[in-house]
């Protein structure tokens, strides 16, 4: 195989098709590289090119599959975070909910318990506090609302487990020695 043709083939294969996943792209690129290396190592022998191409395809597919799995894991993680945030936002109590409960003479303990069970968080401004006081919300409920500030929830994806070849066994030797007393 002419080296110029090999370089052109590698450049062409390296770009891949936009609809291909990493497994497919890397398998093609690995096959091309393996074929090229087989051609160089085997001095153009077709058998060496085939073996190199097959090995390169296999290695490329494994590498691409690993990349695809990582991307899928990140995508599922982002989706799970979005679903959790949407669920929490849907259950949140508003300032108006607290005001309505206070105006209906709901005991402070029940209002606070509702804030807890709905996992509601408040970032009260000065005007919010004045508004809550003017609407009859107790100081205890307002103080509790102030203590419920939103915090970032960070969910870590499970660590990737990569299995490689086992390490070589430790060196082991048996010997016989002869010694003389001193």
PDB file of C-alpha atoms in Angstrom, residues 6-103:
ATOM      1  CA  UNK A   6      -2.681   5.230   3.659  1.00  0.00           C
ATOM      2  CA  UNK A   7      -2.581   8.847   4.903  1.00  0.00           C
ATOM      3  CA  UNK A   8      -5.560   9.778   2.714  1.00  0.00           C
ATOM      4  CA  UNK A   9      -7.513   6.759   3.970  1.00  0.00           C
ATOM      5  CA  UNK A  10      -6.768   7.597   7.614  1.00  0.00           C
ATOM      6  CA  UNK A  11      -7.868  11.202   7.134  1.00  0.00           C
ATOM      7  CA  UNK A  12     -11.071  10.119   5.415  1.00  0.00           C
ATOM      8  CA  UNK A  13     -11.929   7.473   8.013  1.00  0.00           C
ATOM      9  CA  UNK A  14     -11.053   9.729  10.946  1.00  0.00           C
ATOM     10  CA  UNK A  15     -13.840  12.126  10.107  1.00  0.00           C
ATOM     11  CA  UNK A  16     -16.601   9.492  10.228  1.00  0.00           C
ATOM     12  CA  UNK A  17     -20.255  10.125   9.554  1.00  0.00           C
ATOM     13  CA  UNK A  18     -22.251  12.429  11.792  1.00  0.00           C
ATOM     14  CA  UNK A  19     -24.930   9.791  12.327  1.00  0.00           C
ATOM     15  CA  UNK A  20     -22.416   7.222  13.568  1.00  0.00           C
ATOM     16  CA  UNK A  21     -21.822   6.593  17.244  1.00  0.00           C
ATOM     17  CA  UNK A  22     -18.338   6.416  18.753  1.00  0.00           C
ATOM     18  CA  UNK A  23     -18.257   2.620  18.548  1.00  0.00           C
ATOM     19  CA  UNK A  24     -18.812   2.695  14.798  1.00  0.00           C
ATOM     20  CA  UNK A  25     -16.444   5.598  14.146  1.00  0.00           C
ATOM     21  CA  UNK A  26     -13.645   4.161  16.249  1.00  0.00           C
ATOM     22  CA  UNK A  27     -14.097   0.669  14.763  1.00  0.00           C
ATOM     23  CA  UNK A  28     -13.669   2.075  11.257  1.00  0.00           C
ATOM     24  CA  UNK A  29     -10.715   4.227  12.268  1.00  0.00           C
ATOM     25  CA  UNK A  30      -9.118   1.313  14.143  1.00  0.00           C
ATOM     26  CA  UNK A  31      -9.642  -0.937  11.143  1.00  0.00           C
ATOM     27  CA  UNK A  32      -7.992   1.553   8.840  1.00  0.00           C
ATOM     28  CA  UNK A  33      -5.066   2.107  11.191  1.00  0.00           C
ATOM     29  CA  UNK A  34      -4.709  -1.631  11.790  1.00  0.00           C
ATOM     30  CA  UNK A  35      -4.773  -2.334   8.061  1.00  0.00           C
ATOM     31  CA  UNK A  36      -2.134   0.330   7.477  1.00  0.00           C
ATOM     32  CA  UNK A  37       0.082  -0.977  10.246  1.00  0.00           C
ATOM     33  CA  UNK A  38      -0.418  -4.524   8.978  1.00  0.00           C
ATOM     34  CA  UNK A  39       0.615  -3.381   5.506  1.00  0.00           C
ATOM     35  CA  UNK A  40       3.746  -1.715   6.876  1.00  0.00           C
ATOM     36  CA  UNK A  41       4.683  -4.561   9.227  1.00  0.00           C
ATOM     37  CA  UNK A  42       3.891  -7.262   6.690  1.00  0.00           C
ATOM     38  CA  UNK A  43       5.498  -5.354   3.809  1.00  0.00           C
ATOM     39  CA  UNK A  44       2.233  -5.269   1.868  1.00  0.00           C
ATOM     40  CA  UNK A  45       1.251  -8.889   2.502  1.00  0.00           C
ATOM     41  CA  UNK A  46      -2.570  -9.168   2.305  1.00  0.00           C
ATOM     42  CA  UNK A  47      -2.741 -11.568   5.279  1.00  0.00           C
ATOM     43  CA  UNK A  48      -0.932  -9.079   7.518  1.00  0.00           C
ATOM     44  CA  UNK A  49      -3.248  -6.316   6.355  1.00  0.00           C
ATOM     45  CA  UNK A  50      -6.324  -8.428   7.153  1.00  0.00           C
ATOM     46  CA  UNK A  51      -5.043  -9.386  10.604  1.00  0.00           C
ATOM     47  CA  UNK A  52      -4.076  -5.770  11.323  1.00  0.00           C
ATOM     48  CA  UNK A  53      -7.458  -4.555  10.114  1.00  0.00           C
ATOM     49  CA  UNK A  54      -9.363  -7.056  12.243  1.00  0.00           C
ATOM     50  CA  UNK A  55      -7.328  -6.276  15.350  1.00  0.00           C
ATOM     51  CA  UNK A  56      -7.626  -2.532  14.749  1.00  0.00           C
ATOM     52  CA  UNK A  57     -11.385  -2.818  14.238  1.00  0.00           C
ATOM     53  CA  UNK A  58     -11.776  -4.753  17.475  1.00  0.00           C
ATOM     54  CA  UNK A  59      -9.677  -2.350  19.525  1.00  0.00           C
ATOM     55  CA  UNK A  60     -11.353   0.675  17.956  1.00  0.00           C
ATOM     56  CA  UNK A  61     -14.813  -0.735  18.671  1.00  0.00           C
ATOM     57  CA  UNK A  62     -13.891  -1.365  22.312  1.00  0.00           C
ATOM     58  CA  UNK A  63     -12.587   2.179  22.747  1.00  0.00           C
ATOM     59  CA  UNK A  64     -15.625   3.676  21.018  1.00  0.00           C
ATOM     60  CA  UNK A  65     -18.012   1.547  23.056  1.00  0.00           C
ATOM     61  CA  UNK A  66     -16.398   2.795  26.251  1.00  0.00           C
ATOM     62  CA  UNK A  67     -16.874   6.402  25.069  1.00  0.00           C
ATOM     63  CA  UNK A  68     -20.520   5.715  24.159  1.00  0.00           C
ATOM     64  CA  UNK A  69     -21.210   4.172  27.559  1.00  0.00           C
ATOM     65  CA  UNK A  70     -19.685   7.177  29.345  1.00  0.00           C
ATOM     66  CA  UNK A  71     -21.764   9.597  27.257  1.00  0.00           C
ATOM     67  CA  UNK A  72     -24.916   7.589  27.967  1.00  0.00           C
ATOM     68  CA  UNK A  73     -24.120   7.574  31.701  1.00  0.00           C
ATOM     69  CA  UNK A  74     -23.669  11.363  31.681  1.00  0.00           C
ATOM     70  CA  UNK A  75     -26.909  11.796  29.717  1.00  0.00           C
ATOM     71  CA  UNK A  76     -28.892   9.622  32.180  1.00  0.00           C
ATOM     72  CA  UNK A  77     -27.360  11.529  35.090  1.00  0.00           C
ATOM     73  CA  UNK A  78     -28.377  14.908  33.621  1.00  0.00           C
ATOM     74  CA  UNK A  79     -31.899  13.607  32.932  1.00  0.00           C
ATOM     75  CA  UNK A  80     -32.233  12.311  36.505  1.00  0.00           C
ATOM     76  CA  UNK A  81     -31.163  15.684  37.888  1.00  0.00           C
ATOM     77  CA  UNK A  82     -33.677  17.493  35.661  1.00  0.00           C
ATOM     78  CA  UNK A  83     -36.503  15.173  36.731  1.00  0.00           C
ATOM     79  CA  UNK A  84     -35.612  15.600  40.416  1.00  0.00           C
ATOM     80  CA  UNK A  85     -35.499  19.398  40.081  1.00  0.00           C
ATOM     81  CA  UNK A  86     -38.855  19.473  38.237  1.00  0.00           C
ATOM     82  CA  UNK A  87     -40.461  17.221  40.858  1.00  0.00           C
ATOM     83  CA  UNK A  88     -39.217  19.401  43.686  1.00  0.00           C
ATOM     84  CA  UNK A  89     -40.343  22.601  41.950  1.00  0.00           C
ATOM     85  CA  UNK A  90     -43.804  21.147  41.393  1.00  0.00           C
ATOM     86  CA  UNK A  91     -44.278  20.430  45.123  1.00  0.00           C
ATOM     87  CA  UNK A  92     -42.871  23.730  46.422  1.00  0.00           C
ATOM     88  CA  UNK A  93     -45.075  25.927  48.581  1.00  0.00           C
ATOM     89  CA  UNK A  94     -45.351  29.550  47.532  1.00  0.00           C
ATOM     90  CA  UNK A  95     -45.481  32.608  49.772  1.00  0.00           C
ATOM     91  CA  UNK A  96     -49.163  32.817  48.899  1.00  0.00           C
ATOM     92  CA  UNK A  97     -49.720  29.251  50.181  1.00  0.00           C
ATOM     93  CA  UNK A  98     -48.165  30.170  53.535  1.00  0.00           C
ATOM     94  CA  UNK A  99     -50.234  33.374  53.754  1.00  0.00           C
ATOM     95  CA  UNK A 100     -53.465  31.483  52.990  1.00  0.00           C
ATOM     96  CA  UNK A 101     -52.759  28.881  55.670  1.00  0.00           C
ATOM     97  CA  UNK A 102     -51.948  31.588  58.239  1.00  0.00           C
ATOM     98  CA  UNK A 103     -55.117  33.556  57.393  1.00  0.00           C
TER      99      UNK A 103
END
